[in-house]
Amino acid sequence: MAPPFKNDRKPDPNAPHWLYGRHAVLAALNNPKRHQHKLMATKNALDWLAENGREIPIEPTKPDVIDRELHPGAVHQGIAIKVNPLPDLRLEDICDAAKPGPVLILDQITDPQNIGALFRIGAAFGAQAIIAMDRRTPPLSGALAKAAVGTVETLPFIRVVNIARSIDALKEMGFHTVGMAGEAATDLPDFRTDRPVALVMGAEGAGLRQLVSETCESHLRIPMAAGVESLNVATAAGIALYGIAHPAAG
C-alpha cells in the first residue's frame, strides 16, 4: 500500500509523475491531453496492451527495473508510465446545471485509495466532475490513479481554493447542493429534487466542516442498522449517488 499523503511532504503538483497498473496506464495512453515521458512494460503487459488495441513498439522491461522507479510496494502489474499532470480546470468551464449528471465534492478527503475509489464511483454515475481542495488533495498518480482504474483520465477533476465558495457558485448555477451527514434529519430515500445535485462528502470521522455544512442547502443521512457507526466514504458516496439517481417510489 502507498504511504499516506502528508501535507508537509506534498509533491510538486507540476512535476512529472508515475502512473502504474494496466488500466491506469492504458487510459493515459488513450488520453490525448496527457504528455508522456517514458513507458516501461514487461512482455506480458505489452501483450495485454496489444490485446486492448495499443501495440507499443518498445523493448520489454524486467519487473525489478520498474520496481526501482516506483515507491516500495507499488503493485504495478508490469507496467508504468511517466507523465505530466493533466491541465488545470475551472469549475465554471466544466459544471453546467443544464447537463445531466451530478457533481461530487470532497471536503478534506485525503486518502489516495478513497479518492481513487470515488473517481471510479463518480464515473459510474455519470458525474460531471469531482471537486476538491487544492492544498489538501494528493496528486492524481500512483496508488490513487490505480484505484481509479483509468477514470482520472476521463472524469474532470477541479482543484479549488475554497470548498464553501465553490458550493455557493454551484448553487448560483442551479445545482441543488447536498451534504451527507450522519446527524441529518432527512433520510436518503426521502430526498426529492428537480435540479441536478452537487453532493458533498466529508472525511471519515470528521465529516463535513462547519462552514461547508452550513453552505449546503440540504443534508441527508443513509439509514443504517443500529450499532453501525459509519461507512467508508467511497461506499457512502456510491449509495448516495444511486439513491439520488433512483429515488424510492411514493
Short mmCIF file of C-alpha atoms in Angstrom, two decimals:
data_model
loop_
_atom_site.label_atom_id
_atom_site.label_comp_id
_atom_site.label_asym_id
_atom_site.label_seq_id
_atom_site.Cartn_x
_atom_site.Cartn_y
_atom_site.Cartn_z
CA MET A 1 0.00 0.00 0.00
CA ALA A 2 1.23 3.52 -0.77
CA PRO A 3 2.26 5.63 2.21
CA PRO A 4 -0.42 8.08 3.40
CA PHE A 5 -0.36 11.53 1.90
CA LYS A 6 1.08 14.16 4.23
CA ASN A 7 0.57 17.87 3.72
CA ASP A 8 4.09 18.72 4.86
CA ARG A 9 5.58 16.50 2.15
CA LYS A 10 3.29 17.32 -0.73
CA PRO A 11 4.96 16.62 -4.09
CA ASP A 12 5.30 19.37 -6.67
CA PRO A 13 1.91 19.27 -8.44
CA ASN A 14 3.51 20.45 -11.69
CA ALA A 15 6.28 17.83 -11.78
CA PRO A 16 6.04 14.71 -13.96
CA HIS A 17 4.84 11.67 -12.06
CA TRP A 18 4.41 7.93 -12.46
CA LEU A 19 1.17 6.11 -13.17
CA TYR A 20 1.13 2.34 -12.85
CA GLY A 21 -1.24 -0.58 -13.24
CA ARG A 22 -2.63 -1.81 -16.54
CA HIS A 23 -5.93 0.10 -16.69
CA ALA A 24 -4.43 3.35 -15.39
CA VAL A 25 -1.63 3.25 -17.98
CA LEU A 26 -3.89 2.23 -20.86
CA ALA A 27 -6.24 5.11 -20.07
CA ALA A 28 -3.28 7.52 -20.01
CA LEU A 29 -2.03 6.22 -23.35
CA ASN A 30 -5.51 6.81 -24.81
CA ASN A 31 -5.79 10.33 -23.38
CA PRO A 32 -4.61 12.95 -25.92
CA LYS A 33 -4.33 15.50 -23.09
CA ARG A 34 -1.55 13.51 -21.40
CA HIS A 35 2.04 14.44 -22.22
CA GLN A 36 4.01 11.20 -21.92
CA HIS A 37 7.68 10.97 -20.98
CA LYS A 38 8.54 7.30 -20.52
CA LEU A 39 6.77 3.95 -20.72
CA MET A 40 8.10 0.76 -19.15
CA ALA A 41 6.34 -2.58 -19.55
CA THR A 42 7.04 -6.29 -19.28
CA LYS A 43 6.37 -8.58 -22.22
CA ASN A 44 3.12 -9.78 -20.63
CA ALA A 45 1.96 -6.20 -20.13
CA LEU A 46 2.86 -5.27 -23.73
CA ASP A 47 0.89 -8.29 -24.94
CA TRP A 48 -2.08 -7.13 -22.82
CA LEU A 49 -1.86 -3.63 -24.32
CA ALA A 50 -1.85 -5.11 -27.81
CA GLU A 51 -4.93 -7.20 -26.97
CA ASN A 52 -6.61 -3.95 -25.91
CA GLY A 53 -5.78 -2.03 -29.07
CA ARG A 54 -2.44 -0.41 -28.16
CA GLU A 55 0.54 -2.06 -29.79
CA ILE A 56 3.60 -0.23 -28.43
CA PRO A 57 6.94 -0.85 -30.21
CA ILE A 58 9.29 -0.79 -27.21
CA GLU A 59 11.65 -3.33 -25.67
CA PRO A 60 10.15 -5.24 -22.73
CA THR A 61 11.36 -4.28 -19.25
CA LYS A 62 12.10 -6.57 -16.32
CA PRO A 63 9.71 -6.18 -13.34
CA ASP A 64 12.56 -5.29 -10.95
CA VAL A 65 13.57 -2.36 -13.18
CA ILE A 66 10.04 -0.97 -12.85
CA ASP A 67 10.18 -1.63 -9.08
CA ARG A 68 13.19 0.67 -8.75
CA GLU A 69 11.37 3.60 -10.36
CA LEU A 70 8.33 3.42 -8.08
CA HIS A 71 7.72 3.63 -4.34
CA PRO A 72 8.23 0.43 -2.35
CA GLY A 73 5.27 -1.93 -2.54
CA ALA A 74 3.73 -0.42 -5.69
CA VAL A 75 1.60 -3.08 -7.40
CA HIS A 76 2.39 -2.07 -10.97
CA GLN A 77 1.23 -5.22 -12.86
CA GLY A 78 4.33 -4.97 -15.03
CA ILE A 79 3.66 -1.52 -16.48
CA ALA A 80 4.28 2.14 -15.59
CA ILE A 81 4.28 5.44 -17.44
CA LYS A 82 5.80 8.81 -16.53
CA VAL A 83 3.50 11.68 -17.50
CA ASN A 84 2.87 15.36 -16.92
CA PRO A 85 -0.10 16.31 -14.73
CA LEU A 86 -3.36 16.96 -16.54
CA PRO A 87 -4.22 20.61 -17.26
CA ASP A 88 -5.94 22.61 -14.52
CA LEU A 89 -9.69 23.02 -14.96
CA ARG A 90 -12.11 25.73 -13.84
CA LEU A 91 -15.46 24.99 -12.23
CA GLU A 92 -17.36 27.41 -14.45
CA ASP A 93 -15.95 25.77 -17.60
CA ILE A 94 -16.91 22.21 -16.63
CA CYS A 95 -20.01 22.21 -14.43
CA ASP A 96 -23.36 23.02 -16.02
CA ALA A 97 -26.79 22.53 -14.44
CA ALA A 98 -28.25 22.12 -17.91
CA LYS A 99 -26.21 18.96 -18.44
CA PRO A 100 -27.03 15.56 -16.92
CA GLY A 101 -25.02 14.10 -14.07
CA PRO A 102 -24.12 15.11 -10.51
CA VAL A 103 -21.04 16.91 -9.24
CA LEU A 104 -19.09 15.22 -6.44
CA ILE A 105 -17.36 17.48 -3.89
CA LEU A 106 -14.72 16.14 -1.48
CA ASP A 107 -14.24 18.05 1.77
CA GLN A 108 -10.84 17.24 3.30
CA ILE A 109 -10.71 13.68 1.98
CA THR A 110 -7.00 12.94 1.61
CA ASP A 111 -6.57 9.16 1.44
CA PRO A 112 -5.40 8.24 -2.10
CA GLN A 113 -7.23 4.90 -2.15
CA ASN A 114 -10.51 6.55 -1.15
CA ILE A 115 -10.13 9.32 -3.72
CA GLY A 116 -9.33 6.76 -6.42
CA ALA A 117 -12.44 4.78 -5.48
CA LEU A 118 -14.50 7.99 -5.55
CA PHE A 119 -13.29 8.68 -9.09
CA ARG A 120 -14.46 5.24 -10.16
CA ILE A 121 -17.83 5.70 -8.44
CA GLY A 122 -18.29 9.19 -9.86
CA ALA A 123 -17.58 7.92 -13.36
CA ALA A 124 -20.04 5.04 -12.87
CA PHE A 125 -22.84 7.51 -12.09
CA GLY A 126 -22.00 9.92 -14.92
CA ALA A 127 -20.63 12.69 -12.70
CA GLN A 128 -19.75 15.92 -14.44
CA ALA A 129 -16.70 16.48 -12.23
CA ILE A 130 -15.01 15.88 -8.91
CA ILE A 131 -14.09 18.98 -6.90
CA ALA A 132 -11.55 19.01 -4.07
CA MET A 133 -9.40 21.47 -2.16
CA ASP A 134 -6.09 22.19 -3.86
CA ARG A 135 -3.80 22.25 -0.84
CA ARG A 136 -5.14 19.10 0.85
CA THR A 137 -5.52 16.72 -2.07
CA PRO A 138 -2.79 14.31 -3.21
CA PRO A 139 -1.65 14.18 -6.84
CA LEU A 140 -3.65 12.03 -9.24
CA SER A 141 -0.89 9.47 -9.56
CA GLY A 142 0.42 6.24 -8.06
CA ALA A 143 -1.98 4.28 -5.87
CA LEU A 144 -4.75 6.86 -6.36
CA ALA A 145 -4.74 6.53 -10.16
CA LYS A 146 -4.52 2.74 -9.93
CA ALA A 147 -7.53 2.61 -7.58
CA ALA A 148 -9.41 4.85 -10.04
CA VAL A 149 -8.89 2.21 -12.78
CA GLY A 150 -8.31 4.78 -15.51
CA THR A 151 -11.09 7.20 -14.60
CA VAL A 152 -8.70 10.03 -13.64
CA GLU A 153 -8.25 10.36 -17.42
CA THR A 154 -11.96 10.67 -18.19
CA LEU A 155 -13.64 12.35 -15.20
CA PRO A 156 -12.77 16.06 -14.90
CA PHE A 157 -11.03 16.99 -11.64
CA ILE A 158 -11.22 20.56 -10.35
CA ARG A 159 -8.92 21.80 -7.61
CA VAL A 160 -10.31 24.82 -5.75
CA VAL A 161 -9.03 27.12 -3.01
CA ASN A 162 -12.28 27.22 -1.02
CA ILE A 163 -14.91 24.47 -0.91
CA ALA A 164 -17.67 26.64 0.62
CA ARG A 165 -17.30 29.27 -2.12
CA SER A 166 -17.43 26.53 -4.76
CA ILE A 167 -20.67 25.23 -3.24
CA ASP A 168 -22.11 28.76 -3.44
CA ALA A 169 -21.03 29.00 -7.07
CA LEU A 170 -22.76 25.72 -7.87
CA LYS A 171 -25.95 26.92 -6.16
CA GLU A 172 -25.90 30.05 -8.32
CA MET A 173 -25.50 27.83 -11.38
CA GLY A 174 -28.66 25.91 -10.46
CA PHE A 175 -27.34 22.84 -8.65
CA HIS A 176 -29.01 21.51 -5.51
CA THR A 177 -26.14 21.26 -3.01
CA VAL A 178 -26.45 18.29 -0.68
CA GLY A 179 -24.19 17.40 2.23
CA MET A 180 -24.04 13.85 3.58
CA ALA A 181 -24.09 13.80 7.39
CA GLY A 182 -24.90 11.06 9.86
CA GLU A 183 -26.82 13.51 12.04
CA ALA A 184 -29.04 14.81 9.19
CA ALA A 185 -32.80 14.76 9.75
CA THR A 186 -33.68 13.59 6.22
CA ASP A 187 -33.11 10.00 5.14
CA LEU A 188 -31.66 9.45 1.66
CA PRO A 189 -34.77 7.59 0.36
CA ASP A 190 -36.97 10.57 1.28
CA PHE A 191 -34.99 13.13 -0.72
CA ARG A 192 -36.52 14.68 -3.84
CA THR A 193 -35.25 17.43 -6.11
CA ASP A 194 -35.88 18.61 -9.66
CA ARG A 195 -32.36 20.03 -10.01
CA PRO A 196 -29.02 18.33 -10.67
CA VAL A 197 -27.20 17.54 -7.44
CA ALA A 198 -23.82 18.64 -6.14
CA LEU A 199 -23.07 16.00 -3.50
CA VAL A 200 -20.65 16.96 -0.73
CA MET A 201 -18.78 14.19 1.11
CA GLY A 202 -16.72 14.81 4.25
CA ALA A 203 -13.74 12.94 5.60
CA GLU A 204 -14.40 9.75 7.56
CA GLY A 205 -14.71 10.51 11.26
CA ALA A 206 -14.52 14.30 10.96
CA GLY A 207 -17.38 14.64 8.48
CA LEU A 208 -18.16 17.97 6.86
CA ARG A 209 -16.55 21.08 8.27
CA GLN A 210 -19.00 23.50 9.85
CA LEU A 211 -18.86 26.22 7.19
CA VAL A 212 -19.08 23.68 4.39
CA SER A 213 -22.07 22.04 6.06
CA GLU A 214 -23.81 25.38 6.62
CA THR A 215 -23.33 26.27 2.95
CA CYS A 216 -25.19 23.17 1.72
CA GLU A 217 -28.91 23.57 1.03
CA SER A 218 -29.89 20.07 2.18
CA HIS A 219 -28.42 17.38 4.42
CA LEU A 220 -29.05 13.66 4.05
CA ARG A 221 -28.21 10.57 6.04
CA ILE A 222 -28.03 6.94 4.98
CA PRO A 223 -30.33 4.93 7.26
CA MET A 224 -28.39 2.00 8.74
CA ALA A 225 -28.94 -0.73 11.28
CA ALA A 226 -28.31 0.16 14.92
CA GLY A 227 -24.75 -0.32 16.08
CA VAL A 228 -23.11 0.53 12.74
CA GLU A 229 -21.03 3.64 13.28
CA SER A 230 -20.26 4.72 9.72
CA LEU A 231 -19.46 3.60 6.20
CA ASN A 232 -16.31 4.06 4.17
CA VAL A 233 -16.63 7.39 2.35
CA ALA A 234 -16.48 5.80 -1.11
CA THR A 235 -19.16 3.27 -0.17
CA ALA A 236 -21.34 6.06 1.24
CA ALA A 237 -20.89 8.13 -1.91
CA GLY A 238 -21.93 5.21 -4.09
CA ILE A 239 -25.07 4.60 -2.06
CA ALA A 240 -25.91 8.31 -2.03
CA LEU A 241 -25.42 8.77 -5.77
CA TYR A 242 -27.55 5.71 -6.51
CA GLY A 243 -30.25 6.85 -4.10
CA ILE A 244 -30.37 10.33 -5.61
CA ALA A 245 -30.49 8.94 -9.15
CA HIS A 246 -33.18 6.36 -8.22
CA PRO A 247 -35.45 7.84 -5.55
CA ALA A 248 -37.82 5.50 -3.78
CA ALA A 249 -41.35 5.36 -5.16
CA GLY A 250 -44.11 7.10 -3.28
#
